[in-house]
């Protein structure tokens, strides 16, 4: 609902006409469409039209709109001088470019200048990046606000057709037009930091706790949490078992020293042995090797929840998208937590973001020993992730096609498609792709019970990808 007030009086009320029901959106389930009207106001001699979010997305979207109604076309029929569109457009990688392309095409077709005003902030899994902009029919995007920060900006926008004789150029503050370009890693960084900041604030948390294994996923989670909330608000706990290397504990110590975070040590070796012994006494046989591996993760999860309950800290889970996709995680263990910061980042992206944080800081926030070591859950002797999974550079390209597919941007999809097609040229490659597909299918029950994941890509687990648990997807 859009409401305009003037001097304390309500002068316009407009209800959204197009209700998206795809990907993360489910508006038809909760709302009714507004009437098919053109909402306009006369403001100091200018006729200003108004839209809400999806009302404008139907016009300039590649391939045509998905709705019978076209609110922007209705506005064009009453010949406004300017259109203002208010939006709650969730941010994801490449979404900014999609907005620009869609509304530039709509402005050119209709001949109407459009002011696109977007929400900013985090709400559950979604993050809104702001980045409001102005598009002119003949020039395209002529101004864009900064991303991930609130701004109050005054712009002079000429009337459509320059009816008042003024210049046809939009005048930004200071007379300069600047567009903020972000690398993919910097985009992920800002999106996650804002998502955590607002999630904690909205839910009433001032502090977070994280299990620090000495691995890259927990290290990145700690670093992002420090940026979002400050080092004094972040607590890390290392929980070595008999299989934890001394290097992993030392790496956690160095990480927390670099970031100024308090690190507690809570060994679990004796707890694991007590559980193992009690199991054998009760059931007549010792637990299997896999059971013992999962037991370690679940004991760690229990310790973290114990700390969270006692001190009131929000527990952040540390799993990445690659592992969650194929079920390489322990339910009620390392999946415990109230929020996942990096659950929409593939493992290769985790490495890239860690390197980016260090480069941006000009020093090692995340120790190179953590970045360079071979990934391992350290739940069994000499264990490596590649004992159970394909190498992450291979796995991630396969996952992108099987999970996101057409939701990928053109460049990323082209690379992934070419990679997977090359794999399929061999029998072993085809078997690998089929194996990964089956792992995705059989791990849905774990994802269903995972904490909310801050969304950074166009198709994340959660509201945007809901699959049945009890299902047969084929051989």
Short mmCIF file of C-alpha atoms in Angstrom, two decimals:
data_model
loop_
_atom_site.label_atom_id
_atom_site.label_comp_id
_atom_site.label_asym_id
_atom_site.label_seq_id
_atom_site.Cartn_x
_atom_site.Cartn_y
_atom_site.Cartn_z
CA UNK A 1 0.00 0.00 0.00
CA UNK A 2 1.28 3.45 -0.95
CA UNK A 3 -0.03 6.48 0.92
CA UNK A 4 0.87 10.11 0.22
CA UNK A 5 0.35 12.81 2.87
CA UNK A 6 0.43 16.57 2.44
CA UNK A 7 0.31 18.87 5.45
CA UNK A 8 -1.11 16.13 7.61
CA UNK A 9 -3.81 15.16 5.12
CA UNK A 10 -3.96 11.91 3.18
CA UNK A 11 -4.06 12.92 -0.49
CA UNK A 12 -3.48 9.57 -2.23
CA UNK A 13 -3.89 5.88 -1.43
CA UNK A 14 -2.80 3.27 -3.93
CA UNK A 15 -2.84 -0.53 -3.61
CA UNK A 16 -0.39 -2.74 -5.48
CA UNK A 17 -1.94 -4.39 -8.54
CA UNK A 18 0.53 -7.13 -9.46
CA UNK A 19 1.26 -9.71 -6.77
CA UNK A 20 4.36 -11.84 -7.47
CA UNK A 21 4.13 -15.54 -6.69
CA UNK A 22 7.43 -17.08 -7.70
CA UNK A 23 10.87 -17.73 -6.21
CA UNK A 24 10.81 -16.13 -2.74
CA UNK A 25 7.51 -14.30 -3.32
CA UNK A 26 4.12 -15.66 -2.26
CA UNK A 27 1.94 -12.58 -2.19
CA UNK A 28 -1.24 -14.07 -3.70
CA UNK A 29 -1.51 -16.26 -0.64
CA UNK A 30 -1.86 -13.29 1.70
CA UNK A 31 -3.09 -10.29 -0.29
CA UNK A 32 -5.61 -9.19 -2.90
CA UNK A 33 -4.71 -7.07 -5.89
CA UNK A 34 -5.59 -3.40 -5.86
CA UNK A 35 -7.97 -1.91 -8.45
CA UNK A 36 -6.81 -1.30 -12.01
CA UNK A 37 -6.29 2.45 -11.74
CA UNK A 38 -3.66 5.02 -12.66
CA UNK A 39 -2.50 6.67 -9.44
CA UNK A 40 -1.43 10.29 -10.04
CA UNK A 41 -1.10 13.56 -8.16
CA UNK A 42 -0.64 17.13 -9.30
CA UNK A 43 2.40 18.45 -7.45
CA UNK A 44 3.37 22.07 -8.17
CA UNK A 45 2.25 21.88 -11.75
CA UNK A 46 3.66 18.43 -12.45
CA UNK A 47 1.60 15.29 -12.86
CA UNK A 48 3.32 12.51 -10.88
CA UNK A 49 2.38 8.85 -11.27
CA UNK A 50 2.93 6.16 -8.65
CA UNK A 51 3.61 2.42 -8.74
CA UNK A 52 4.59 -0.27 -6.25
CA UNK A 53 7.41 -2.71 -7.05
CA UNK A 54 6.03 -5.54 -9.25
CA UNK A 55 3.71 -3.07 -11.01
CA UNK A 56 6.75 -1.80 -12.89
CA UNK A 57 8.62 -5.07 -13.32
CA UNK A 58 6.02 -6.39 -15.74
CA UNK A 59 6.83 -3.85 -18.46
CA UNK A 60 10.49 -3.97 -19.31
CA UNK A 61 11.37 -7.51 -18.27
CA UNK A 62 13.21 -9.49 -20.97
CA UNK A 63 10.84 -11.85 -22.77
CA UNK A 64 7.76 -9.81 -21.89
CA UNK A 65 5.60 -9.54 -18.81
CA UNK A 66 3.89 -12.34 -16.94
CA UNK A 67 0.64 -10.52 -16.19
CA UNK A 68 -2.38 -9.47 -18.22
CA UNK A 69 -2.39 -6.05 -16.55
CA UNK A 70 0.31 -3.46 -17.15
CA UNK A 71 0.07 -0.66 -14.56
CA UNK A 72 2.85 1.33 -16.22
CA UNK A 73 0.96 1.30 -19.51
CA UNK A 74 -2.13 2.53 -17.68
CA UNK A 75 -0.05 5.38 -16.24
CA UNK A 76 1.29 6.19 -19.69
CA UNK A 77 -2.29 6.67 -20.82
CA UNK A 78 -2.75 9.63 -18.44
CA UNK A 79 0.53 11.21 -19.60
CA UNK A 80 2.38 11.85 -16.31
CA UNK A 81 5.49 13.98 -16.21
CA UNK A 82 7.25 11.59 -13.86
CA UNK A 83 6.68 8.13 -12.36
CA UNK A 84 7.78 7.22 -8.85
CA UNK A 85 8.04 3.51 -8.10
CA UNK A 86 8.49 2.38 -4.50
CA UNK A 87 10.10 -1.03 -4.10
CA UNK A 88 11.08 -3.73 -1.64
CA UNK A 89 13.36 -5.50 -4.09
CA UNK A 90 15.52 -8.14 -2.38
CA UNK A 91 19.17 -8.00 -3.25
CA UNK A 92 21.13 -10.82 -4.86
CA UNK A 93 24.18 -11.02 -7.05
CA UNK A 94 23.44 -9.45 -10.49
CA UNK A 95 20.03 -8.14 -9.29
CA UNK A 96 21.16 -4.51 -9.60
CA UNK A 97 21.92 -4.99 -13.31
CA UNK A 98 18.55 -6.66 -13.82
CA UNK A 99 16.76 -3.68 -12.24
CA UNK A 100 18.63 -1.23 -14.46
CA UNK A 101 17.92 -3.22 -17.62
CA UNK A 102 14.23 -3.73 -16.84
CA UNK A 103 13.42 -0.15 -15.94
CA UNK A 104 15.59 1.35 -18.67
CA UNK A 105 13.63 -0.70 -21.21
CA UNK A 106 10.33 0.35 -19.62
CA UNK A 107 11.29 4.03 -19.60
CA UNK A 108 12.38 3.95 -23.24
CA UNK A 109 9.22 2.21 -24.38
CA UNK A 110 6.87 4.54 -22.53
CA UNK A 111 8.90 7.74 -22.81
CA UNK A 112 8.50 8.28 -19.05
CA UNK A 113 11.23 9.18 -16.59
CA UNK A 114 11.12 6.82 -13.60
CA UNK A 115 12.41 7.31 -10.08
CA UNK A 116 13.02 3.86 -8.59
CA UNK A 117 13.09 4.04 -4.77
CA UNK A 118 14.22 0.86 -3.03
CA UNK A 119 14.10 -0.31 0.58
CA UNK A 120 17.29 -0.91 2.53
CA UNK A 121 17.99 -3.30 5.40
CA UNK A 122 17.81 -6.97 6.37
CA UNK A 123 14.68 -8.92 7.18
CA UNK A 124 15.08 -12.60 8.04
CA UNK A 125 16.81 -14.23 5.06
CA UNK A 126 16.38 -11.27 2.74
CA UNK A 127 18.52 -8.17 2.42
CA UNK A 128 17.45 -4.98 0.63
CA UNK A 129 20.38 -2.99 -0.71
CA UNK A 130 18.80 0.39 -1.44
CA UNK A 131 20.62 1.56 -4.61
CA UNK A 132 17.67 3.74 -5.65
CA UNK A 133 18.09 5.24 -9.11
CA UNK A 134 16.64 7.53 -11.77
CA UNK A 135 16.18 6.48 -15.38
CA UNK A 136 15.50 8.80 -18.31
CA UNK A 137 14.00 7.57 -21.60
CA UNK A 138 16.87 8.81 -23.78
CA UNK A 139 19.75 8.37 -21.38
CA UNK A 140 19.09 5.27 -19.31
CA UNK A 141 20.17 5.32 -15.67
CA UNK A 142 21.39 8.83 -14.86
CA UNK A 143 21.76 8.59 -11.10
CA UNK A 144 22.09 5.86 -8.49
CA UNK A 145 22.27 6.12 -4.70
CA UNK A 146 24.84 4.15 -2.76
CA UNK A 147 24.24 0.54 -1.85
CA UNK A 148 23.72 -0.87 1.64
CA UNK A 149 23.58 2.55 3.33
CA UNK A 150 20.67 4.89 4.02
CA UNK A 151 20.77 8.18 2.15
CA UNK A 152 18.62 11.29 1.85
CA UNK A 153 19.20 12.81 -1.58
CA UNK A 154 17.69 15.79 -3.38
CA UNK A 155 17.54 15.52 -7.18
CA UNK A 156 16.24 17.86 -9.83
CA UNK A 157 14.43 15.76 -12.42
CA UNK A 158 13.13 17.50 -15.57
CA UNK A 159 9.49 17.12 -16.49
CA UNK A 160 8.75 14.65 -19.27
CA UNK A 161 9.37 16.27 -22.64
CA UNK A 162 11.00 19.24 -20.89
CA UNK A 163 7.58 20.93 -20.86
CA UNK A 164 8.72 23.74 -18.62
CA UNK A 165 11.69 24.52 -20.83
CA UNK A 166 14.29 23.34 -18.33
CA UNK A 167 17.32 21.27 -19.21
CA UNK A 168 16.64 17.64 -20.04
CA UNK A 169 19.46 16.50 -17.77
CA UNK A 170 18.84 15.15 -14.30
CA UNK A 171 20.88 17.12 -11.77
CA UNK A 172 22.38 15.05 -8.94
CA UNK A 173 23.91 16.48 -5.76
CA UNK A 174 27.17 18.24 -6.55
CA UNK A 175 26.46 18.00 -10.27
CA UNK A 176 28.28 14.67 -10.68
CA UNK A 177 26.90 11.26 -11.60
CA UNK A 178 28.65 8.35 -9.90
CA UNK A 179 27.85 4.65 -9.94
CA UNK A 180 29.24 2.41 -7.24
CA UNK A 181 30.76 -0.72 -8.69
CA UNK A 182 31.31 -3.66 -6.35
CA UNK A 183 33.20 -6.87 -6.95
CA UNK A 184 31.23 -10.03 -6.30
CA UNK A 185 33.16 -10.69 -3.10
CA UNK A 186 32.60 -7.14 -1.83
CA UNK A 187 28.91 -7.47 -2.64
CA UNK A 188 28.72 -10.69 -0.60
CA UNK A 189 30.54 -9.01 2.25
CA UNK A 190 28.23 -6.02 2.48
CA UNK A 191 25.08 -8.07 1.99
CA UNK A 192 25.94 -10.52 4.76
CA UNK A 193 27.10 -7.83 7.17
CA UNK A 194 23.90 -5.83 6.74
CA UNK A 195 21.82 -9.02 6.97
CA UNK A 196 23.37 -10.01 10.30
CA UNK A 197 23.26 -6.48 11.71
CA UNK A 198 19.53 -6.13 11.13
CA UNK A 199 18.66 -9.72 12.05
CA UNK A 200 20.34 -9.33 15.43
CA UNK A 201 18.77 -5.92 16.00
CA UNK A 202 15.26 -7.00 15.04
CA UNK A 203 15.45 -10.18 17.16
CA UNK A 204 16.90 -8.42 20.20
CA UNK A 205 20.40 -9.97 20.18
CA UNK A 206 23.47 -7.91 20.99
CA UNK A 207 26.02 -10.73 21.01
CA UNK A 208 26.75 -13.85 18.97
CA UNK A 209 28.66 -17.07 19.61
CA UNK A 210 30.44 -19.17 16.98
CA UNK A 211 32.17 -22.54 17.08
CA UNK A 212 35.73 -21.99 15.83
CA UNK A 213 37.17 -25.19 14.35
CA UNK A 214 40.25 -23.69 12.77
CA UNK A 215 38.64 -24.24 9.38
CA UNK A 216 37.84 -21.65 6.73
CA UNK A 217 34.05 -21.60 7.12
CA UNK A 218 34.04 -20.77 10.82
CA UNK A 219 36.90 -18.31 10.30
CA UNK A 220 34.93 -16.38 7.69
CA UNK A 221 31.82 -16.43 9.89
CA UNK A 222 33.77 -14.96 12.81
CA UNK A 223 35.31 -12.24 10.60
CA UNK A 224 31.96 -11.18 9.13
CA UNK A 225 30.33 -11.17 12.56
CA UNK A 226 33.07 -8.89 13.88
CA UNK A 227 32.52 -6.46 11.03
CA UNK A 228 28.76 -6.45 11.62
CA UNK A 229 28.64 -6.26 15.41
CA UNK A 230 32.13 -5.43 16.66
CA UNK A 231 34.71 -7.71 18.26
CA UNK A 232 33.35 -7.16 21.77
CA UNK A 233 30.02 -8.67 20.68
CA UNK A 234 31.51 -11.89 19.25
CA UNK A 235 32.55 -14.96 21.25
CA UNK A 236 34.30 -17.97 19.72
CA UNK A 237 34.63 -21.45 21.21
CA UNK A 238 37.11 -24.08 20.07
CA UNK A 239 36.18 -27.66 20.98
CA UNK A 240 39.07 -30.01 20.16
CA UNK A 241 38.55 -33.76 20.05
CA UNK A 242 41.08 -36.57 19.72
CA UNK A 243 41.10 -36.00 15.96
CA UNK A 244 41.66 -32.24 16.07
CA UNK A 245 45.11 -31.25 14.94
CA UNK A 246 47.20 -28.94 17.08
CA UNK A 247 47.40 -26.68 14.05
CA UNK A 248 43.64 -26.23 13.96
CA UNK A 249 43.55 -25.08 17.59
CA UNK A 250 46.52 -22.77 16.99
CA UNK A 251 44.82 -21.37 13.88
CA UNK A 252 41.71 -20.53 15.91
CA UNK A 253 43.89 -18.76 18.47
CA UNK A 254 45.62 -16.71 15.77
CA UNK A 255 42.33 -15.89 14.03
CA UNK A 256 40.72 -14.58 17.22
CA UNK A 257 43.86 -12.66 18.15
CA UNK A 258 43.84 -10.97 14.73
CA UNK A 259 40.17 -10.02 15.10
CA UNK A 260 40.23 -9.13 18.80
CA UNK A 261 37.71 -11.83 19.69
CA UNK A 262 37.57 -13.74 22.97
CA UNK A 263 38.23 -17.46 22.37
CA UNK A 264 37.18 -20.09 24.89
CA UNK A 265 38.43 -23.69 24.83
CA UNK A 266 36.04 -26.53 25.65
CA UNK A 267 37.63 -29.95 24.90
CA UNK A 268 35.16 -32.71 24.04
CA UNK A 269 37.39 -35.80 24.06
CA UNK A 270 36.16 -37.06 27.43
CA UNK A 271 32.52 -36.35 26.53
CA UNK A 272 32.85 -38.38 23.33
CA UNK A 273 34.37 -41.30 25.24
CA UNK A 274 31.61 -41.16 27.88
CA UNK A 275 28.95 -41.33 25.16
CA UNK A 276 30.76 -44.16 23.37
CA UNK A 277 31.07 -46.20 26.56
CA UNK A 278 27.46 -45.61 27.62
CA UNK A 279 26.21 -46.59 24.16
CA UNK A 280 28.07 -49.90 24.26
CA UNK A 281 26.89 -50.64 27.80
CA UNK A 282 23.26 -49.95 26.89
CA UNK A 283 23.05 -51.56 23.46
CA UNK A 284 25.65 -54.31 23.58
CA UNK A 285 27.91 -53.05 20.83
CA UNK A 286 30.08 -49.99 20.19
CA UNK A 287 28.79 -47.18 17.94
CA UNK A 288 29.95 -47.27 14.32
CA UNK A 289 32.64 -45.02 12.94
CA UNK A 290 30.12 -42.74 11.22
CA UNK A 291 28.04 -42.59 14.40
CA UNK A 292 31.11 -41.44 16.33
CA UNK A 293 31.84 -38.79 13.72
CA UNK A 294 28.32 -37.41 13.98
CA UNK A 295 28.47 -37.68 17.76
CA UNK A 296 31.43 -35.27 17.87
CA UNK A 297 29.53 -32.71 15.81
CA UNK A 298 26.42 -33.10 17.98
CA UNK A 299 28.36 -32.71 21.22
CA UNK A 300 29.88 -29.51 19.83
CA UNK A 301 26.43 -28.32 18.81
CA UNK A 302 25.14 -29.03 22.31
CA UNK A 303 28.01 -27.10 23.92
CA UNK A 304 27.32 -24.11 21.68
CA UNK A 305 23.60 -24.19 22.42
CA UNK A 306 24.39 -24.51 26.13
CA UNK A 307 26.48 -21.35 25.93
CA UNK A 308 23.81 -19.61 23.86
CA UNK A 309 21.09 -20.47 26.37
CA UNK A 310 23.14 -19.44 29.39
CA UNK A 311 24.51 -16.14 28.08
CA UNK A 312 21.77 -15.18 25.63
CA UNK A 313 24.04 -15.09 22.58
CA UNK A 314 22.74 -15.79 19.08
CA UNK A 315 24.45 -18.93 17.77
CA UNK A 316 25.67 -18.55 14.19
CA UNK A 317 26.00 -21.72 12.17
CA UNK A 318 29.00 -21.97 9.84
CA UNK A 319 28.06 -24.31 6.97
CA UNK A 320 28.44 -23.27 3.32
CA UNK A 321 26.15 -23.92 0.35
CA UNK A 322 28.29 -26.70 -1.13
CA UNK A 323 28.14 -28.81 2.01
CA UNK A 324 24.47 -28.11 2.68
CA UNK A 325 23.62 -29.01 -0.92
CA UNK A 326 24.99 -32.54 -0.63
CA UNK A 327 24.26 -33.14 3.05
CA UNK A 328 27.89 -32.99 4.16
CA UNK A 329 26.84 -31.75 7.58
CA UNK A 330 25.43 -33.21 10.79
CA UNK A 331 21.83 -32.60 11.75
CA UNK A 332 21.63 -31.27 15.33
CA UNK A 333 25.41 -30.77 15.19
CA UNK A 334 27.13 -28.23 12.98
CA UNK A 335 23.70 -27.26 11.61
CA UNK A 336 22.67 -25.94 15.05
CA UNK A 337 22.13 -22.20 15.20
CA UNK A 338 19.78 -19.28 14.78
CA UNK A 339 21.21 -17.86 11.55
CA UNK A 340 23.57 -18.93 8.77
CA UNK A 341 25.80 -16.21 7.32
CA UNK A 342 27.53 -18.16 4.55
CA UNK A 343 24.94 -20.83 3.72
CA UNK A 344 24.37 -19.28 0.28
CA UNK A 345 28.09 -19.17 -0.60
CA UNK A 346 29.68 -22.07 -2.43
CA UNK A 347 32.93 -23.34 -0.91
CA UNK A 348 35.04 -21.79 -3.65
CA UNK A 349 33.34 -18.45 -2.93
CA UNK A 350 34.20 -18.84 0.75
CA UNK A 351 37.89 -19.01 -0.17
CA UNK A 352 37.54 -15.99 -2.47
CA UNK A 353 35.78 -13.91 0.17
CA UNK A 354 38.42 -14.73 2.79
CA UNK A 355 41.17 -13.56 0.45
CA UNK A 356 39.15 -10.44 -0.32
CA UNK A 357 38.75 -9.57 3.37
CA UNK A 358 42.49 -9.88 3.90
CA UNK A 359 43.28 -7.80 0.82
CA UNK A 360 40.81 -5.09 1.84
CA UNK A 361 42.27 -4.94 5.35
CA UNK A 362 45.84 -4.89 4.09
CA UNK A 363 46.73 -7.61 6.58
CA UNK A 364 45.83 -11.16 7.55
CA UNK A 365 42.52 -11.05 9.36
CA UNK A 366 42.10 -14.72 8.46
CA UNK A 367 45.44 -16.54 8.80
CA UNK A 368 46.90 -17.87 5.56
CA UNK A 369 47.31 -21.23 7.30
CA UNK A 370 43.50 -21.51 7.44
CA UNK A 371 43.05 -20.49 3.80
CA UNK A 372 45.80 -22.76 2.49
CA UNK A 373 45.00 -25.95 4.42
CA UNK A 374 43.10 -28.78 2.76
CA UNK A 375 39.46 -28.77 3.95
CA UNK A 376 38.69 -31.39 6.59
CA UNK A 377 35.92 -32.00 9.11
CA UNK A 378 38.55 -33.59 11.41
CA UNK A 379 36.11 -36.18 12.74
CA UNK A 380 38.27 -39.20 11.87
CA UNK A 381 42.00 -39.91 11.46
CA UNK A 382 43.59 -38.10 8.48
CA UNK A 383 40.13 -37.17 7.17
CA UNK A 384 39.79 -34.90 4.10
CA UNK A 385 36.63 -33.56 2.50
CA UNK A 386 37.70 -35.15 -0.79
CA UNK A 387 37.33 -38.57 0.87
CA UNK A 388 33.56 -38.04 0.55
CA UNK A 389 33.15 -35.29 -2.04
CA UNK A 390 34.54 -34.27 -5.43
CA UNK A 391 37.06 -31.40 -5.25
CA UNK A 392 35.17 -28.20 -4.54
CA UNK A 393 36.05 -26.46 -7.85
CA UNK A 394 34.38 -29.41 -9.60
CA UNK A 395 31.51 -29.84 -7.15
CA UNK A 396 30.54 -26.18 -7.17
CA UNK A 397 30.14 -25.92 -10.95
CA UNK A 398 27.93 -29.02 -10.94
CA UNK A 399 25.86 -27.67 -8.05
CA UNK A 400 25.29 -24.34 -9.81
CA UNK A 401 23.65 -26.11 -12.73
CA UNK A 402 21.63 -28.59 -10.64
CA UNK A 403 20.42 -26.06 -8.04
CA UNK A 404 20.29 -22.68 -9.77
CA UNK A 405 20.30 -23.43 -13.50
CA UNK A 406 18.49 -20.69 -15.40
CA UNK A 407 18.61 -18.44 -12.33
CA UNK A 408 22.34 -17.91 -12.88
CA UNK A 409 23.46 -14.81 -14.75
CA UNK A 410 24.60 -15.39 -18.32
CA UNK A 411 28.35 -15.41 -17.63
CA UNK A 412 28.20 -17.75 -14.65
CA UNK A 413 25.71 -20.06 -16.32
CA UNK A 414 27.78 -20.25 -19.49
CA UNK A 415 30.86 -21.25 -17.56
CA UNK A 416 29.02 -23.85 -15.48
CA UNK A 417 27.20 -25.33 -18.49
CA UNK A 418 30.46 -25.70 -20.43
CA UNK A 419 32.14 -27.32 -17.44
CA UNK A 420 29.36 -29.84 -16.84
CA UNK A 421 29.05 -30.66 -20.54
CA UNK A 422 32.77 -31.41 -20.59
CA UNK A 423 32.34 -33.67 -17.57
CA UNK A 424 29.56 -35.57 -19.29
CA UNK A 425 31.90 -36.52 -22.12
CA UNK A 426 33.31 -39.32 -19.97
CA UNK A 427 31.61 -42.18 -18.15
CA UNK A 428 33.25 -41.17 -14.87
CA UNK A 429 32.09 -37.58 -15.33
CA UNK A 430 28.50 -38.63 -15.98
CA UNK A 431 28.61 -40.84 -12.89
CA UNK A 432 29.91 -37.90 -10.83
CA UNK A 433 27.08 -35.62 -11.96
CA UNK A 434 24.49 -38.30 -11.21
CA UNK A 435 26.04 -38.94 -7.80
CA UNK A 436 25.89 -35.25 -6.89
CA UNK A 437 22.27 -35.08 -8.06
CA UNK A 438 21.33 -37.98 -5.79
CA UNK A 439 23.14 -36.37 -2.85
CA UNK A 440 21.11 -33.21 -3.34
CA UNK A 441 17.83 -35.17 -3.48
CA UNK A 442 18.53 -37.23 -0.37
CA UNK A 443 19.64 -34.26 1.76
CA UNK A 444 16.45 -32.23 1.62
CA UNK A 445 15.45 -33.29 5.13
CA UNK A 446 18.60 -31.66 6.51
CA UNK A 447 18.00 -28.40 4.68
CA UNK A 448 14.40 -28.31 5.88
CA UNK A 449 15.68 -28.22 9.49
CA UNK A 450 18.54 -25.80 8.93
CA UNK A 451 18.48 -22.24 10.33
CA UNK A 452 17.61 -19.25 8.11
CA UNK A 453 20.28 -18.49 5.52
CA UNK A 454 21.14 -14.94 4.45
CA UNK A 455 20.37 -14.91 0.75
CA UNK A 456 23.03 -13.54 -1.61
CA UNK A 457 22.35 -15.49 -4.81
CA UNK A 458 19.27 -15.54 -7.02
CA UNK A 459 18.16 -18.97 -5.81
CA UNK A 460 18.92 -19.85 -2.21
CA UNK A 461 17.73 -22.68 -0.01
CA UNK A 462 14.63 -21.76 1.95
CA UNK A 463 11.65 -19.83 0.67
CA UNK A 464 13.00 -19.65 -2.88
CA UNK A 465 13.56 -23.39 -3.29
CA UNK A 466 11.06 -25.66 -1.59
CA UNK A 467 11.22 -29.34 -2.47
CA UNK A 468 9.43 -32.33 -0.91
CA UNK A 469 11.41 -34.51 1.48
CA UNK A 470 9.56 -37.75 0.77
CA UNK A 471 9.89 -37.94 -2.99
CA UNK A 472 11.35 -40.10 -5.75
CA UNK A 473 13.24 -38.06 -8.32
CA UNK A 474 14.36 -40.88 -10.57
CA UNK A 475 17.28 -43.28 -10.74
#
